[in-house]
Short mmCIF file of N, CA and C and ligand atoms in Angstrom, two decimals:
data_model
loop_
_atom_site.label_atom_id
_atom_site.label_comp_id
_atom_site.label_asym_id
_atom_site.label_seq_id
_atom_site.Cartn_x
_atom_site.Cartn_y
_atom_site.Cartn_z
N MET A 1 50.46 5.57 7.64
CA MET A 1 49.96 6.74 6.92
C MET A 1 49.40 7.76 7.91
N ARG A 2 49.63 9.04 7.66
CA ARG A 2 49.09 10.09 8.51
C ARG A 2 48.07 10.90 7.73
N TYR A 3 46.99 11.30 8.40
CA TYR A 3 45.95 12.06 7.75
C TYR A 3 45.88 13.47 8.32
N ALA A 4 45.66 14.44 7.47
CA ALA A 4 45.46 15.81 7.92
C ALA A 4 43.99 15.97 8.32
N TYR A 5 43.73 16.86 9.28
CA TYR A 5 42.36 17.07 9.75
C TYR A 5 41.89 18.47 9.39
N LEU A 6 41.46 19.26 10.34
CA LEU A 6 40.88 20.55 10.03
C LEU A 6 41.97 21.58 9.75
N LYS A 7 42.15 21.93 8.50
CA LYS A 7 43.20 22.86 8.13
C LYS A 7 42.92 24.23 8.71
N ASN A 8 43.93 24.82 9.31
CA ASN A 8 43.86 26.16 9.90
C ASN A 8 42.86 26.26 11.05
N GLY A 9 42.31 25.14 11.50
CA GLY A 9 41.37 25.20 12.60
C GLY A 9 41.94 24.62 13.87
N GLU A 10 43.24 24.38 13.87
CA GLU A 10 43.85 23.70 15.00
C GLU A 10 44.10 24.66 16.15
N SER A 11 43.77 24.20 17.33
CA SER A 11 43.91 25.05 18.51
C SER A 11 45.10 24.65 19.38
N LEU A 12 45.88 23.71 18.92
CA LEU A 12 46.98 23.17 19.72
C LEU A 12 48.08 24.20 19.95
N VAL A 13 48.44 24.38 21.24
CA VAL A 13 49.51 25.30 21.62
C VAL A 13 50.33 24.66 22.73
N ILE A 14 51.65 24.75 22.63
CA ILE A 14 52.53 24.23 23.68
C ILE A 14 53.26 25.41 24.32
N ASP A 15 53.24 25.45 25.64
CA ASP A 15 53.96 26.47 26.39
C ASP A 15 55.36 25.95 26.69
N GLY A 16 56.32 26.42 25.93
CA GLY A 16 57.71 25.97 26.07
C GLY A 16 58.31 26.29 27.43
N ASN A 17 57.78 27.30 28.10
CA ASN A 17 58.29 27.64 29.44
C ASN A 17 57.88 26.61 30.49
N LYS A 18 56.73 25.97 30.28
CA LYS A 18 56.26 24.96 31.24
C LYS A 18 56.75 23.56 30.90
N CYS A 19 56.99 23.29 29.63
CA CYS A 19 57.36 21.93 29.19
C CYS A 19 58.68 21.49 29.82
N THR A 20 58.65 20.27 30.37
CA THR A 20 59.85 19.69 30.99
C THR A 20 60.54 18.68 30.05
N GLY A 21 59.91 18.42 28.89
CA GLY A 21 60.50 17.48 27.94
C GLY A 21 60.36 16.02 28.34
N CYS A 22 59.32 15.72 29.13
CA CYS A 22 59.15 14.34 29.63
C CYS A 22 58.80 13.35 28.52
N GLY A 23 58.18 13.82 27.45
CA GLY A 23 57.88 12.96 26.31
C GLY A 23 56.54 12.23 26.38
N ILE A 24 55.77 12.45 27.42
CA ILE A 24 54.49 11.75 27.55
C ILE A 24 53.54 12.11 26.40
N CYS A 25 53.54 13.37 26.02
CA CYS A 25 52.63 13.80 24.94
C CYS A 25 52.98 13.09 23.63
N ILE A 26 54.24 12.82 23.40
CA ILE A 26 54.65 12.11 22.18
C ILE A 26 54.13 10.67 22.25
N ASP A 27 54.22 10.07 23.42
CA ASP A 27 53.76 8.69 23.59
C ASP A 27 52.25 8.54 23.37
N VAL A 28 51.47 9.51 23.82
CA VAL A 28 50.01 9.36 23.76
C VAL A 28 49.39 9.91 22.48
N CYS A 29 50.12 10.69 21.72
CA CYS A 29 49.53 11.29 20.50
C CYS A 29 49.32 10.22 19.44
N PRO A 30 48.08 10.05 18.97
CA PRO A 30 47.80 9.00 17.97
C PRO A 30 48.23 9.39 16.56
N HIS A 31 48.64 10.63 16.35
CA HIS A 31 48.97 11.06 14.99
C HIS A 31 50.38 11.62 14.85
N SER A 32 51.23 11.34 15.81
CA SER A 32 52.64 11.77 15.73
C SER A 32 52.78 13.24 15.37
N VAL A 33 51.98 14.06 16.06
CA VAL A 33 51.99 15.50 15.79
C VAL A 33 53.18 16.19 16.45
N LEU A 34 53.70 15.56 17.52
CA LEU A 34 54.70 16.23 18.34
C LEU A 34 56.03 15.49 18.32
N GLU A 35 57.08 16.23 18.66
CA GLU A 35 58.39 15.62 18.81
C GLU A 35 59.15 16.42 19.88
N ILE A 36 60.19 15.81 20.42
CA ILE A 36 61.04 16.51 21.38
C ILE A 36 62.24 17.08 20.63
N THR A 37 62.39 18.38 20.72
CA THR A 37 63.54 19.06 20.10
C THR A 37 64.23 19.91 21.16
N GLU A 38 65.50 19.66 21.35
CA GLU A 38 66.28 20.40 22.35
C GLU A 38 65.58 20.38 23.71
N GLY A 39 65.05 19.23 24.08
CA GLY A 39 64.47 19.06 25.41
C GLY A 39 63.08 19.60 25.61
N LYS A 40 62.43 20.02 24.52
CA LYS A 40 61.07 20.57 24.62
C LYS A 40 60.16 19.93 23.58
N ALA A 41 58.89 19.82 23.91
CA ALA A 41 57.92 19.31 22.94
C ALA A 41 57.67 20.38 21.88
N MET A 42 57.71 19.95 20.62
CA MET A 42 57.46 20.88 19.51
C MET A 42 56.38 20.28 18.61
N ILE A 43 55.63 21.14 17.94
CA ILE A 43 54.60 20.70 17.01
C ILE A 43 55.23 20.51 15.64
N ILE A 44 55.10 19.32 15.08
CA ILE A 44 55.66 19.03 13.75
C ILE A 44 54.76 19.65 12.69
N ASP A 45 53.45 19.38 12.77
CA ASP A 45 52.51 19.91 11.79
C ASP A 45 51.12 19.89 12.40
N LYS A 46 50.55 21.06 12.61
CA LYS A 46 49.22 21.15 13.24
C LYS A 46 48.12 20.48 12.41
N ASN A 47 48.33 20.38 11.11
CA ASN A 47 47.29 19.79 10.26
C ASN A 47 47.04 18.32 10.56
N TYR A 48 47.96 17.68 11.25
CA TYR A 48 47.77 16.27 11.61
C TYR A 48 47.07 16.12 12.96
N CYS A 49 46.89 17.21 13.66
CA CYS A 49 46.24 17.14 14.98
C CYS A 49 44.73 17.00 14.82
N MET A 50 44.14 16.01 15.51
CA MET A 50 42.69 15.81 15.46
C MET A 50 42.02 16.37 16.72
N GLU A 51 42.80 17.12 17.50
CA GLU A 51 42.28 17.79 18.70
C GLU A 51 41.58 16.82 19.63
N CYS A 52 42.18 15.66 19.81
CA CYS A 52 41.60 14.65 20.69
C CYS A 52 41.79 15.00 22.17
N GLY A 53 42.81 15.78 22.46
CA GLY A 53 43.04 16.22 23.84
C GLY A 53 43.90 15.28 24.67
N ALA A 54 44.35 14.17 24.11
CA ALA A 54 45.13 13.20 24.90
C ALA A 54 46.42 13.82 25.44
N CYS A 55 47.08 14.63 24.63
CA CYS A 55 48.33 15.25 25.10
C CYS A 55 48.07 16.18 26.26
N ARG A 56 47.03 16.99 26.16
CA ARG A 56 46.71 17.94 27.22
C ARG A 56 46.33 17.21 28.51
N LEU A 57 45.53 16.18 28.38
CA LEU A 57 45.07 15.44 29.55
C LEU A 57 46.22 14.75 30.28
N ASN A 58 47.26 14.36 29.55
CA ASN A 58 48.34 13.59 30.13
C ASN A 58 49.59 14.40 30.46
N CYS A 59 49.62 15.64 30.08
CA CYS A 59 50.81 16.46 30.35
C CYS A 59 50.89 16.79 31.84
N PRO A 60 51.95 16.35 32.52
CA PRO A 60 52.06 16.60 33.96
C PRO A 60 52.42 18.05 34.30
N ALA A 61 52.85 18.81 33.29
CA ALA A 61 53.26 20.19 33.53
C ALA A 61 52.21 21.21 33.09
N ASP A 62 51.06 20.73 32.64
CA ASP A 62 49.99 21.61 32.17
C ASP A 62 50.52 22.58 31.10
N ALA A 63 51.34 22.04 30.21
CA ALA A 63 52.01 22.88 29.21
C ALA A 63 51.28 22.91 27.87
N ILE A 64 50.17 22.18 27.76
CA ILE A 64 49.49 22.08 26.46
C ILE A 64 48.07 22.62 26.56
N ALA A 65 47.69 23.40 25.57
CA ALA A 65 46.31 23.87 25.44
C ALA A 65 45.77 23.41 24.10
N VAL A 66 44.58 22.87 24.09
CA VAL A 66 43.93 22.46 22.85
C VAL A 66 42.43 22.38 23.09
N ASN A 67 41.66 22.83 22.13
CA ASN A 67 40.20 22.73 22.22
C ASN A 67 39.81 21.31 21.84
N SER A 68 39.96 20.39 22.76
CA SER A 68 39.70 19.00 22.45
C SER A 68 38.24 18.77 22.13
N GLY A 69 38.02 17.89 21.18
CA GLY A 69 36.66 17.58 20.75
C GLY A 69 36.29 18.27 19.46
N VAL A 70 36.95 19.40 19.14
CA VAL A 70 36.59 20.16 17.94
C VAL A 70 36.90 19.36 16.68
N GLY A 71 37.91 18.52 16.72
CA GLY A 71 38.28 17.79 15.52
C GLY A 71 37.67 16.41 15.42
N CYS A 72 36.87 16.01 16.38
CA CYS A 72 36.33 14.65 16.34
C CYS A 72 35.20 14.53 15.33
N ALA A 73 34.95 13.32 14.91
CA ALA A 73 33.96 13.08 13.86
C ALA A 73 32.57 13.57 14.28
N TYR A 74 32.23 13.35 15.54
CA TYR A 74 30.92 13.79 16.05
C TYR A 74 30.78 15.30 15.88
N ALA A 75 31.86 16.01 16.22
CA ALA A 75 31.82 17.46 16.13
C ALA A 75 31.70 17.93 14.69
N VAL A 76 32.45 17.29 13.80
CA VAL A 76 32.41 17.68 12.39
C VAL A 76 31.00 17.49 11.83
N LEU A 77 30.38 16.33 12.14
CA LEU A 77 29.02 16.06 11.67
C LEU A 77 28.03 17.05 12.28
N ASN A 78 28.23 17.35 13.56
CA ASN A 78 27.38 18.32 14.24
C ASN A 78 27.43 19.67 13.54
N GLY A 79 28.65 20.08 13.16
CA GLY A 79 28.83 21.35 12.48
C GLY A 79 28.15 21.38 11.13
N ILE A 80 28.24 20.28 10.39
CA ILE A 80 27.63 20.20 9.06
C ILE A 80 26.11 20.27 9.19
N ILE A 81 25.56 19.51 10.13
CA ILE A 81 24.10 19.45 10.30
C ILE A 81 23.54 20.78 10.79
N SER A 82 24.24 21.40 11.74
CA SER A 82 23.73 22.64 12.34
C SER A 82 24.08 23.88 11.53
N GLY A 83 25.10 23.75 10.66
CA GLY A 83 25.54 24.91 9.90
C GLY A 83 26.40 25.85 10.72
N LYS A 84 26.81 25.39 11.92
CA LYS A 84 27.64 26.23 12.79
C LYS A 84 29.06 25.65 12.85
N ASN A 85 29.91 26.25 13.67
CA ASN A 85 31.26 25.74 13.85
C ASN A 85 31.22 24.33 14.43
N ALA A 86 32.18 23.49 14.00
CA ALA A 86 32.24 22.12 14.51
C ALA A 86 32.50 22.10 16.00
N SER A 87 31.62 21.45 16.76
CA SER A 87 31.80 21.31 18.21
C SER A 87 30.89 20.23 18.74
N CYS A 88 31.44 19.37 19.58
CA CYS A 88 30.59 18.37 20.21
C CYS A 88 30.19 18.82 21.61
N GLY A 89 30.84 19.87 22.11
CA GLY A 89 30.44 20.43 23.40
C GLY A 89 30.97 19.70 24.60
N CYS A 90 31.79 18.68 24.39
CA CYS A 90 32.27 17.91 25.55
C CYS A 90 33.48 18.54 26.21
N ASP A 91 34.24 19.36 25.47
CA ASP A 91 35.45 20.02 25.97
C ASP A 91 36.41 19.05 26.63
N GLY A 92 36.58 17.89 25.99
CA GLY A 92 37.57 16.94 26.49
C GLY A 92 37.05 15.96 27.52
N ASP A 93 35.79 16.05 27.89
CA ASP A 93 35.23 15.10 28.85
C ASP A 93 34.96 13.77 28.14
N THR A 94 35.81 12.79 28.36
CA THR A 94 35.70 11.53 27.63
C THR A 94 34.63 10.60 28.19
N SER A 95 33.98 10.98 29.27
CA SER A 95 32.98 10.11 29.87
C SER A 95 31.75 9.95 28.97
N GLY A 96 31.55 10.90 28.05
CA GLY A 96 30.40 10.82 27.15
C GLY A 96 30.64 9.92 25.96
N GLY A 97 31.86 9.53 25.74
CA GLY A 97 32.19 8.58 24.69
C GLY A 97 32.33 9.16 23.29
N CYS A 98 32.27 10.48 23.14
CA CYS A 98 32.35 11.04 21.79
C CYS A 98 33.77 11.41 21.39
N CYS A 99 34.71 11.48 22.31
CA CYS A 99 36.08 11.88 21.96
C CYS A 99 37.08 10.80 22.38
S1 SF4 B 101 53.82 15.97 28.24
FE1 SF4 B 101 53.95 18.17 28.69
S2 SF4 B 101 55.86 18.42 29.84
FE2 SF4 B 101 55.94 16.41 28.83
S3 SF4 B 101 57.01 16.80 26.87
FE3 SF4 B 101 54.82 16.98 26.47
S4 SF4 B 101 54.35 19.19 26.72
FE4 SF4 B 101 56.35 18.82 27.66
S1 SF4 B 102 45.31 16.81 20.59
FE1 SF4 B 102 45.54 14.58 20.10
S2 SF4 B 102 46.18 14.54 17.94
FE2 SF4 B 102 46.52 16.65 18.66
S3 SF4 B 102 48.68 16.70 19.33
FE3 SF4 B 102 47.40 16.21 21.13
S4 SF4 B 102 47.34 13.96 21.27
FE4 SF4 B 102 48.06 14.52 19.18
#
């Protein structure tokens, strides 16, 4: 089963000019958001992206941009409690354990 996350809040972008079609982002994505089409990574549906940042961190061509951490549970709760936009502030730094 696949779950949708933050509707219309997804920051995921793939630069088709940089993508080499290696497929690593497909392997590491926990929600099957991406696929390879005609030798390039393509987004199937942004609503399934939880902005974990795994694809960006593992892309050897630096072809992916995403505001990682924005979709994580910690960030969502932070946003609800503070009344501000969802953000955990880690920007993909997994050493803190929140993403
Ligand atoms: S990991 Fe990067 S270079 Fe490889 S397919 Fe995905 S976007 Fe393209
Ligand atoms: S940020 Fe995470 S959920 Fe979104 S496409 Fe990348 S690996 Fe998949």
